[in-house]
Coordinates of C-alpha atoms in Angstrom, one line a residue:
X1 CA 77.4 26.4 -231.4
X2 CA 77.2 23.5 -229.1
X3 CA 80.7 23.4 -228.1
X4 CA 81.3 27.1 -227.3
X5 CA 77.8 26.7 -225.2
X6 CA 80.1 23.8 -223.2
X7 CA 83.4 26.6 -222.9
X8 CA 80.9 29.3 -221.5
X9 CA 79.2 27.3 -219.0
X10 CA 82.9 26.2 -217.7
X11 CA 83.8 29.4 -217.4
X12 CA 81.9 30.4 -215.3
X13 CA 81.9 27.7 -213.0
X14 CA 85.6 28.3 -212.8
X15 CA 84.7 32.2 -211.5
X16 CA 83.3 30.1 -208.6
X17 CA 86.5 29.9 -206.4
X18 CA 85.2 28.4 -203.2
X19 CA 83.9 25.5 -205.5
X20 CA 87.1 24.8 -207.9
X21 CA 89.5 26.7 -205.7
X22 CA 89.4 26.4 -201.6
X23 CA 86.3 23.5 -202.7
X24 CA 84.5 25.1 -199.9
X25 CA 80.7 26.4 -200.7
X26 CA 79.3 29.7 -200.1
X27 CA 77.4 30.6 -197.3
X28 CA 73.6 31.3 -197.7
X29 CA 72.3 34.6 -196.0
X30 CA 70.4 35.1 -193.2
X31 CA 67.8 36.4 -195.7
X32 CA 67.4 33.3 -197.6
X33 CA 68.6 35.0 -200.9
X34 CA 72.2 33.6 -201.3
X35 CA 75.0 36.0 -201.1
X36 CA 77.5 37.0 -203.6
X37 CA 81.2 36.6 -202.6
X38 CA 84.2 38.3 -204.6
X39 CA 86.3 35.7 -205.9
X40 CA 89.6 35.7 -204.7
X41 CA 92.2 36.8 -207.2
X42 CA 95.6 34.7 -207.3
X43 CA 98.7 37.4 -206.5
X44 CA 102.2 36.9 -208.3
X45 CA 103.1 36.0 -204.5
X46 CA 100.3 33.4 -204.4
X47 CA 101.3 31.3 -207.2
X48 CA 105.1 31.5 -205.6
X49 CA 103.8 30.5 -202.5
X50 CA 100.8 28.5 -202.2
X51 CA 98.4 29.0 -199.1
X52 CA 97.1 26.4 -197.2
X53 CA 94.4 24.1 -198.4
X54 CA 95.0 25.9 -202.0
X55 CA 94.6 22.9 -205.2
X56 CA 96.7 23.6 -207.7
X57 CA 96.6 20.3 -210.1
X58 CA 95.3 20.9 -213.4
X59 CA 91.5 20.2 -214.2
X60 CA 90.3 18.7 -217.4
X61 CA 87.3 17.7 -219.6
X62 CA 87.3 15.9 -222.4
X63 CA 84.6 14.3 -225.3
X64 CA 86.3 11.7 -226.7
X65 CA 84.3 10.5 -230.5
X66 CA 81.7 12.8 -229.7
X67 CA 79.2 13.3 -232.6
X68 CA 77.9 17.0 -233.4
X69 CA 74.6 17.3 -234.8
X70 CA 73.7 20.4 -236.6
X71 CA 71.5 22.7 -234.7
X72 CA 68.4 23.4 -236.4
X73 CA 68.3 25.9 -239.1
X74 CA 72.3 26.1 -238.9
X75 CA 74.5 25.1 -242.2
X76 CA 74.1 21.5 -241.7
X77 CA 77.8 20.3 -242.4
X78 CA 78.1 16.6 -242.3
X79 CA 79.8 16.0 -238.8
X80 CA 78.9 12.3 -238.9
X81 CA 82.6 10.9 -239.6
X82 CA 84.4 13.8 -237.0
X83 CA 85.9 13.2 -234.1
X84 CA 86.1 15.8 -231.6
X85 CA 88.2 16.0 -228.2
X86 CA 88.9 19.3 -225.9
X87 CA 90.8 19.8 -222.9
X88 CA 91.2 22.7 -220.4
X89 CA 93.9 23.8 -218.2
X90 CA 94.4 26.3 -215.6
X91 CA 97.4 28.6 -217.1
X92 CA 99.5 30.0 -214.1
X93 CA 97.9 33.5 -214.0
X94 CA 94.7 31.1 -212.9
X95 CA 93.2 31.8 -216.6
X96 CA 91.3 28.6 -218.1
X97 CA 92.8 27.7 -221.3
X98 CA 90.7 25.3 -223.6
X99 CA 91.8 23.6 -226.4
X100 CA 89.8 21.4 -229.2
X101 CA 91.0 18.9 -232.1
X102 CA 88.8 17.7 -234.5
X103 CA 89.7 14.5 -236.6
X104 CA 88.2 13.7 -240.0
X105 CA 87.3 10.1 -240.7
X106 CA 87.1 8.8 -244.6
X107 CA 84.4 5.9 -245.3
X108 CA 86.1 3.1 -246.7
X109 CA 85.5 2.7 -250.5
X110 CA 84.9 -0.5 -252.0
X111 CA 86.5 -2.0 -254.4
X112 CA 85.9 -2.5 -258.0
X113 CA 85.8 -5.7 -258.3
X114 CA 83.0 -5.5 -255.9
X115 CA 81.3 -2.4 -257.0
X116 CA 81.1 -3.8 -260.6
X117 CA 80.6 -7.8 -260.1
X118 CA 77.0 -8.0 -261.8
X119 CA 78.2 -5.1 -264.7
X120 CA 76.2 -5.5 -268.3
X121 CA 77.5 -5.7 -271.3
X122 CA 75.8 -4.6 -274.8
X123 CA 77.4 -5.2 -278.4
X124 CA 77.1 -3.1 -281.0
X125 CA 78.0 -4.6 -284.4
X126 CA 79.6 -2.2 -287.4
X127 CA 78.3 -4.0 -290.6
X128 CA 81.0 -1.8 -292.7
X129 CA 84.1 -3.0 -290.4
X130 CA 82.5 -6.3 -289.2
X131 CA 84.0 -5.6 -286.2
X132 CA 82.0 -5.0 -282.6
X133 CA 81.9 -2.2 -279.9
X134 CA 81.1 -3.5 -276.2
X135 CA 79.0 -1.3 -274.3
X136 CA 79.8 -1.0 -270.5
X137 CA 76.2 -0.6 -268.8
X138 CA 77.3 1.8 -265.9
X139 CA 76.6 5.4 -264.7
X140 CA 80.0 7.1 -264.7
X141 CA 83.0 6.9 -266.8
X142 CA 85.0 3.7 -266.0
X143 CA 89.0 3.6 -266.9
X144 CA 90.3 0.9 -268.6
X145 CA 93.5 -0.7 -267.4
X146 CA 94.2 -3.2 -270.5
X147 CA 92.1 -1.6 -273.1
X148 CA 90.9 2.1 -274.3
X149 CA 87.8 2.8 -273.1
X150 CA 85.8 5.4 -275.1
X151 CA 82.9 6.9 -273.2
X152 CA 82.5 3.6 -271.5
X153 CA 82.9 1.5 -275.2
X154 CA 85.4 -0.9 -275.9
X155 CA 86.0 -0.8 -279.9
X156 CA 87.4 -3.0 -282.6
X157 CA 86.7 -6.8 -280.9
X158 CA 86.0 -9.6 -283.4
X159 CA 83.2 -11.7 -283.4
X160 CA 83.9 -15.4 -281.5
X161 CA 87.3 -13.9 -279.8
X162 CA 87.8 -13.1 -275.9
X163 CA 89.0 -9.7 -274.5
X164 CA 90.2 -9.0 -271.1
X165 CA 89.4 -5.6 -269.5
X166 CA 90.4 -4.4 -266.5
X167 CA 87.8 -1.9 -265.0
X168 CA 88.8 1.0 -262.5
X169 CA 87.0 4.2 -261.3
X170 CA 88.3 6.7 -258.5
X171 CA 84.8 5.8 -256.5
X172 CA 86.6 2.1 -255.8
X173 CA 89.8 0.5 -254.9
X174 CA 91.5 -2.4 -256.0
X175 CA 91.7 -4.8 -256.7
X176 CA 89.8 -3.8 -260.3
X177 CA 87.5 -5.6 -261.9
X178 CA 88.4 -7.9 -264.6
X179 CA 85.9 -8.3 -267.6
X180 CA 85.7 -10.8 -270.0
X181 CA 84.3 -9.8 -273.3
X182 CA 83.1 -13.2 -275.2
X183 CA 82.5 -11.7 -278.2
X184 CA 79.2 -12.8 -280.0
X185 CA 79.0 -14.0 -283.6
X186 CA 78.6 -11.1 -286.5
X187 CA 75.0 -9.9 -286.9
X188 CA 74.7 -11.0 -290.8
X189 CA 74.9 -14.5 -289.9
X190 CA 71.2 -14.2 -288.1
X191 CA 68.2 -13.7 -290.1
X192 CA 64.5 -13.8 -289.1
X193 CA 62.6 -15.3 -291.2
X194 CA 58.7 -15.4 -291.5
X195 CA 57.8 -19.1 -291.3
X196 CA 54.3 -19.1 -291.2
X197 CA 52.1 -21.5 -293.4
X198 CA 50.2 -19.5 -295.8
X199 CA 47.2 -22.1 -295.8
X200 CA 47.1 -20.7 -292.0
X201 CA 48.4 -17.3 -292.4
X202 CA 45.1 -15.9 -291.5
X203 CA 45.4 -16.8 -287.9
X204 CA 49.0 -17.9 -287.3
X205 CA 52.1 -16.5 -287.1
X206 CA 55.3 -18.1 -286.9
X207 CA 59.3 -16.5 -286.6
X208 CA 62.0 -17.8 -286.8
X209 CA 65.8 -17.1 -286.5
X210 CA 67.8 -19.0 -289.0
X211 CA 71.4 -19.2 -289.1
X212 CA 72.8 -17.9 -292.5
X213 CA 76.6 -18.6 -292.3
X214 CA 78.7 -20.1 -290.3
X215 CA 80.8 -19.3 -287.4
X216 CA 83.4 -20.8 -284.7
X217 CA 81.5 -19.2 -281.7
X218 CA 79.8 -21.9 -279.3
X219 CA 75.8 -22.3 -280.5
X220 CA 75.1 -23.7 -276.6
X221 CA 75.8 -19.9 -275.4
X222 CA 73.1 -18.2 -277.8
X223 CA 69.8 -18.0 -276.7
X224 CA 67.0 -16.3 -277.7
X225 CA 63.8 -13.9 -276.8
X226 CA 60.7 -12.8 -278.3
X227 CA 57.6 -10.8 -277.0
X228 CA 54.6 -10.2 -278.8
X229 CA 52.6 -8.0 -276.7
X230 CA 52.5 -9.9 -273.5
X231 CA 53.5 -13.0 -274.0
X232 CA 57.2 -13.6 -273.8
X233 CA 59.1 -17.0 -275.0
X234 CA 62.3 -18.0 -275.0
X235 CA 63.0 -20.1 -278.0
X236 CA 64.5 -19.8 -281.1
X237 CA 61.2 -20.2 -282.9
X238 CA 57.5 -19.5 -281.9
X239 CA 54.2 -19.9 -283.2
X240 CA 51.2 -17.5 -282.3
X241 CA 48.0 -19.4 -283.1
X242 CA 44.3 -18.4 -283.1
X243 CA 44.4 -14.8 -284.0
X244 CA 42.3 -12.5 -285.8
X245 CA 42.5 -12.4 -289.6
X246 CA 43.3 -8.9 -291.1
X247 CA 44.6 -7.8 -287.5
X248 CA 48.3 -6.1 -286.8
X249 CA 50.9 -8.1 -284.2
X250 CA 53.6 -7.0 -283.2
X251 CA 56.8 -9.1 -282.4
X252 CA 60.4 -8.2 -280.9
X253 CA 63.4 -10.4 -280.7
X254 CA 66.8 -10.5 -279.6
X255 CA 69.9 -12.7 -279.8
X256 CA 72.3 -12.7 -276.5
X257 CA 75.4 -14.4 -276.4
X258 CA 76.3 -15.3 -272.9
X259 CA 73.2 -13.4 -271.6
X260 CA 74.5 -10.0 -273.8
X261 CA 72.3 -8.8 -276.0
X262 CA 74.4 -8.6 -279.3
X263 CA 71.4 -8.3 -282.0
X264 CA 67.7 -7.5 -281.8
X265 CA 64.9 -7.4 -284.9
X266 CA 61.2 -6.2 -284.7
X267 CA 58.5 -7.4 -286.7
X268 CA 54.9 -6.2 -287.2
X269 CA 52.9 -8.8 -289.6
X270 CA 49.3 -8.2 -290.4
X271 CA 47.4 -12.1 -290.8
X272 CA 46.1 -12.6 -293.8
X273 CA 42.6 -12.1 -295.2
X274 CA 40.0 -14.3 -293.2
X275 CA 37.7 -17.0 -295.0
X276 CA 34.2 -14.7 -295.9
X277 CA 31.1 -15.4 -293.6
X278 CA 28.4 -17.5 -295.4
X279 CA 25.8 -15.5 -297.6
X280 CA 22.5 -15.7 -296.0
X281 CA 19.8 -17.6 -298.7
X282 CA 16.5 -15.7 -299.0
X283 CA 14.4 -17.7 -301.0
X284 CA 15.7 -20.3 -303.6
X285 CA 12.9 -22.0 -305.8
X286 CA 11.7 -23.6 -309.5
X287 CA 10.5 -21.2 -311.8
X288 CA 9.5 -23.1 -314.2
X289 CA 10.6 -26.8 -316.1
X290 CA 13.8 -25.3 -317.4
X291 CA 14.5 -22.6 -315.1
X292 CA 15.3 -21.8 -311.0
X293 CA 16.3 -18.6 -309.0
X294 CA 18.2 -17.8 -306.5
X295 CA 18.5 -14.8 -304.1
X296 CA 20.8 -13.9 -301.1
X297 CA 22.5 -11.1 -298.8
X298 CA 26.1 -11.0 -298.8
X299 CA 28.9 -11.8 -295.8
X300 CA 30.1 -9.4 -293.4
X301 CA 33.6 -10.0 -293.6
X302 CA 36.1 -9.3 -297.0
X303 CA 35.8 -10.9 -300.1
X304 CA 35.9 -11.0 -303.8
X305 CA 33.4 -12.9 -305.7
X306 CA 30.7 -15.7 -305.3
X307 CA 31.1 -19.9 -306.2
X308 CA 27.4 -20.7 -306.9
X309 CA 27.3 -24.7 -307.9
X310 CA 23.9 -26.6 -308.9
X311 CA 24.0 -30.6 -308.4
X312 CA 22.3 -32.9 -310.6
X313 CA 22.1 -36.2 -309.5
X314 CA 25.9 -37.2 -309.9
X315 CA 26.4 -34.0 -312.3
X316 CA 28.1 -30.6 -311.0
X317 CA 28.3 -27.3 -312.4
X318 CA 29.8 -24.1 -311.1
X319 CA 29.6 -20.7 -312.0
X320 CA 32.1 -17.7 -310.4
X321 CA 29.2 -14.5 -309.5
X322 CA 30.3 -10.8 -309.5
X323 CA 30.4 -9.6 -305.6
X324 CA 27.8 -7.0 -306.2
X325 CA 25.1 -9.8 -307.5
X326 CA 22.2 -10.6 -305.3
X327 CA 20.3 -12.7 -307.4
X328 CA 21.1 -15.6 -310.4
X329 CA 18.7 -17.4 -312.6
X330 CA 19.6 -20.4 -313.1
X331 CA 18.8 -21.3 -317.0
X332 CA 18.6 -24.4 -319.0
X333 CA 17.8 -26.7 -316.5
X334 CA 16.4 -30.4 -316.8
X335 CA 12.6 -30.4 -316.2
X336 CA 11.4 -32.5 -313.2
X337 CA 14.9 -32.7 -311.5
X338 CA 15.9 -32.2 -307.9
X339 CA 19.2 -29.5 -307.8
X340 CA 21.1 -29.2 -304.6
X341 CA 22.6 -25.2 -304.9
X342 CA 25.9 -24.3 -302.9
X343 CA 26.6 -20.6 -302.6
X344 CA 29.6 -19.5 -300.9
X345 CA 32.3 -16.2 -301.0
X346 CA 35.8 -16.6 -301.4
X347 CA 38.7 -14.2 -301.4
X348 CA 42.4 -14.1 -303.0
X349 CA 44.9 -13.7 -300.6
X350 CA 47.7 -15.6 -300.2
X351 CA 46.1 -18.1 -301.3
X352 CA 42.1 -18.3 -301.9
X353 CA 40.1 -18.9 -298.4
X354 CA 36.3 -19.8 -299.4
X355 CA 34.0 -18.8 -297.0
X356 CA 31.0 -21.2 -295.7
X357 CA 28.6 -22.2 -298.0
X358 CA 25.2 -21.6 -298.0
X359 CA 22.8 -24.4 -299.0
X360 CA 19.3 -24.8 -300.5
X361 CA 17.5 -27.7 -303.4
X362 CA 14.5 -27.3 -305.7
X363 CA 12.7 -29.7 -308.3
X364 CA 12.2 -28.1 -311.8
X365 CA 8.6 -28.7 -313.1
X366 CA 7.5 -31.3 -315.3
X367 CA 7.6 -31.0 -319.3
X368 CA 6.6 -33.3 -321.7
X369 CA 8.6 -36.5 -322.1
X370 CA 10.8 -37.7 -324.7
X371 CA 9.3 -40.3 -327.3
X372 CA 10.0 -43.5 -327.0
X373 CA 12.3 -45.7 -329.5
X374 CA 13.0 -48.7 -330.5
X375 CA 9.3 -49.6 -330.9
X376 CA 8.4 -52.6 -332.9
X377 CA 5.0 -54.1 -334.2
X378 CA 5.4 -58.2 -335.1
X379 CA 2.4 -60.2 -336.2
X380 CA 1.6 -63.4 -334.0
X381 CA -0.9 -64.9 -336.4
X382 CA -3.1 -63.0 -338.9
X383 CA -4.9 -60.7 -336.9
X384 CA -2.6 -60.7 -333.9
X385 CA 0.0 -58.5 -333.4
X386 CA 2.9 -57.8 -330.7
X387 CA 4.2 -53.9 -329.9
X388 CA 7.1 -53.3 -328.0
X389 CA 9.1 -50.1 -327.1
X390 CA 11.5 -49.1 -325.3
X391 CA 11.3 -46.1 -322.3
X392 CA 12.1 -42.5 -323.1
X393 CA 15.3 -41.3 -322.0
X394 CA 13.5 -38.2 -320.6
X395 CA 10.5 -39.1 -318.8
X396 CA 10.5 -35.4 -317.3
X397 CA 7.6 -36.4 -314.8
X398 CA 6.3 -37.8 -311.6
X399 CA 4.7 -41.0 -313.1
X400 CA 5.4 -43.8 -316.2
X401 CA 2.6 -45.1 -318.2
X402 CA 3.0 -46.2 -321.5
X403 CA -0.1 -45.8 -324.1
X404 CA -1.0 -47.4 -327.6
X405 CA -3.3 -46.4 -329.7
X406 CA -4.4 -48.6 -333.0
X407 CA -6.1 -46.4 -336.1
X408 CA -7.8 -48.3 -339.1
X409 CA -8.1 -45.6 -341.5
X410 CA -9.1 -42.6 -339.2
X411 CA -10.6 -44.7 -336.9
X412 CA -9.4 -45.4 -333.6
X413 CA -10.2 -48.9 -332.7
X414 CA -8.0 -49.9 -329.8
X415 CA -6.3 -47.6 -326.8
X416 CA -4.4 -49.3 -324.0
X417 CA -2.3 -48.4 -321.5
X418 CA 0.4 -50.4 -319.6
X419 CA 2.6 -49.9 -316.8
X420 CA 5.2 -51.0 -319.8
X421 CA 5.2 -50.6 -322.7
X422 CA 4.3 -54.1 -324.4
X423 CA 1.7 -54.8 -325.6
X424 CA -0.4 -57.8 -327.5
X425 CA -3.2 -56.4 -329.6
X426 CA -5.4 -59.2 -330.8
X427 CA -8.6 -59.7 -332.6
X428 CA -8.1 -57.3 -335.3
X429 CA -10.0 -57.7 -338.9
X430 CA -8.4 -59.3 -341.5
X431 CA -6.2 -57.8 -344.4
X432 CA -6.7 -54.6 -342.5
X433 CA -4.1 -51.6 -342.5
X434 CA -3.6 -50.6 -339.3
X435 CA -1.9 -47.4 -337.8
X436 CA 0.3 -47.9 -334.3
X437 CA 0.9 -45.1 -332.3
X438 CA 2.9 -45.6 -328.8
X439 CA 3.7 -42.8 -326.5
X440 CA 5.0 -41.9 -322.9
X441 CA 2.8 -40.2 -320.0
X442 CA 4.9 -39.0 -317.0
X443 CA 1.4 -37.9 -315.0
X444 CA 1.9 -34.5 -316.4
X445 CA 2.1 -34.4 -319.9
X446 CA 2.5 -36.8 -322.5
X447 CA 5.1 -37.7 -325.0
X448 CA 5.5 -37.3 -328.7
X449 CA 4.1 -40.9 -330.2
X450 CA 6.1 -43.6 -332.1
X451 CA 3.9 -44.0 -335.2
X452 CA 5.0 -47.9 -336.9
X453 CA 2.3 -49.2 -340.0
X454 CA 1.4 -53.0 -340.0
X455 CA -1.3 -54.8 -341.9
X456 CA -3.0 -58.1 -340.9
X457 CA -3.0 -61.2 -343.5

């Protein structure tokens, strides 16, 4: 539209004959409003002959690399590569005769080598064949100058070998791009392996790639990735520590041979059951000289049963509780002795985690003590007379005091009481039978006598 503006306006300055043809200008009217003169009209005999003052060389115009913009609204063809040059000429009849040539220019292309310099590379491995397929990473269908390419795949390359491939496409020139194909390792030599402690499996996790068989390929050009949520490392083994028991994780990893992914493996491990929270002790008492009872509320967290263990001085005794039990009594216990109780959960997992224990002590109540043994009665002249004993083995009480009492007949003529349990009983009567009876007191109750028979001389 432009340029055919441009040839309209020329023409009719060319109608203007003073200006392009005697180059003389009109003359304005007495009026003010400017007069309209007939152009003259070349005769046959005027462009024999040429008059006086007459021009006759040829006028032209030209736009040399002029760029056309699309008017608005107009089919916008891309004019940004044209060139575009016109030229007009008087023909000899005095007609203006205008002629255009546009040029197309072609951007320059560049070449593959270029346009595919930082091209990607994937392997797929066939387990069947043992063979692998390398995967060009690019948007349009490359040709293949030394190899067949197959919808951008380059098949049948064994592991650990190089392949050359030249790489062509009509969007680039040469020269093509050449493509090395180290080919990685076969996928069934990699294994990941789950290499996590199971003494810690309830809050670590640990993966590991192990090599299964051997291979020629060079071990310096395989690396390795994992990401486990966010975190991302980049080693051939990792180790996630401090997690939640009984929680899902997630974990993908990948091989790459030369920086080409070649084999990849997801994992999602659950940790293992937790260690159970410790059961909270209500109350925890004596109940009586050979009995004690304990009550509690359960953990929080999972578990199976309950460990209760009652210490005795330097003797131990455990007992494995149903989980649903609340409350043990504790039966058969030594009177007047301190127990330490330990009550904790456990579960089976992997291996068994036991949860805190809970702690608590009582003192059974006293009994009645044990007799005493090994008593003796010896004479130390004839109405003298030593006792001796030894101490119960079960004294059952707070306290020790040893008693004797001395009968003659059923009479009770002498009762004494010592801290131990000798004693020298003199002044009896003469050829008397008399009638020893020793016991244990522990401040509570007392003991069962030792009954021994002596007479005096």
């Amino acid at each position: 539209m432009y340029l055919w503006l441009k040839l309209l306006a020329f023409g009719f300055a060319f109608l203007d004959t003073e200006v392009f043809v005697t180059g003389q200008s009109p003359t304005p009217s007495p009026t003010g409003v400017s007069s309209v003169q007939t152009p003259h009209l070349p005769t046959h005999a005027d462009s024999q002959t040429p008059s006086a003052g007459t021009d006759t060389q040829t006028f032209s115009g030209s736009a040399a690399n002029a760029k056309l913009n699309p008017t608005p609204g107009s089919n916008a063809i891309s004019d940004a590569y044209l060139n575009a040059s016109e030229t007009t000429t008087l023909s000899p009849s005095g007609s203006a005769v205008i002629s255009t040539t546009t040029i197309a220019t072609t951007p320059s292309k560049p070449t593959c080598d270029e346009k595919y310099a930082n091209i990607t590379v994937d392997y797929l491995y066939n387990k069947e064949t043992k063979l692998f397929t390398a995967k060009l990473n690019v948007n349009e269908n490359v040709e293949c100058g030394n190899n067949t390419c197959t919808n951008n795949e380059v098949h049948n390359l064994t592991e650990c070998k190089n392949a050359s491939v030249s790489i062509s496409h009509n969007s680039c020139t040469a020269p093509d791009k050449t493509l090395i194909l180290d080919v990685p390792p076969g996928v069934e030599k990699f294994q990941l392996h789950d290499c996590t402690q199971v003494e810690k499996a309830d809050t670590t996790i640990c993966l590991k790639w192990k090599n299964i068989e051997t291979f020629t390929c060079d071990t310096q050009n395989i690396t390795y990735r994992f990401q486990c949520g966010n975190m991302i490392f980049d080693n051939k083994e990792i180790k996630l520590e401090n997690l939640e028991p009984e929680h899902e994780y997630k974990c993908d990893s990948e091989i790459l041979y030369n920086n080409h992914k070649f084999t990849n493996a997801s994992k999602i491990i659950k940790t293992d059951f937790g260690s159970p929270g410790e059961p909270q002790i209500i109350f925890c008492r004596s109940e009586a000289a050979h009995q004690g009872v304990i009550t509690w509320n359960p953990p929080q967290r999972s578990f199976h049963n309950f460990t209760l263990c009652y210490i005795k001085e330097t003797e131990k005794d455990c007992l494995n509780l149903d989980k649903n039990l609340i409350k043990y009594d504790l039966q058969n216990l030594k009177p007047y002795t301190k127990y330490v109780l330990s009550l904790h959960a456990y579960i089976i997992a992997k291996v068994q985690r036991n949860g805190s224990a809970a702690m608590c002590h009582f003192t059974t109540k006293s009994a009645p003590p044990s007799q005493v043994w090994n008593m003796t009665v010896s004479m130390t002249s004839d109405n003298s007379m030593h006792v001796k004993c030894r101490p119960p083995r079960d004294r059952n009480g707070p306290h020790e005091r040893y008693h004797l009492e001395v009968e003659a007949g059923n009479t009770l003529v002498r009762n004494e009481s010592h801290k131990n349990c000798d004693f020298r009983v003199k002044d009896l009567q003469y050829s008397t039978d008399y009638t020893f009876k020793a016991y244990f007191h522990n401040g509570d109750y007392p003991g069962e006598p030792f009954i021994l028979h002596h007479s005096t001389s």
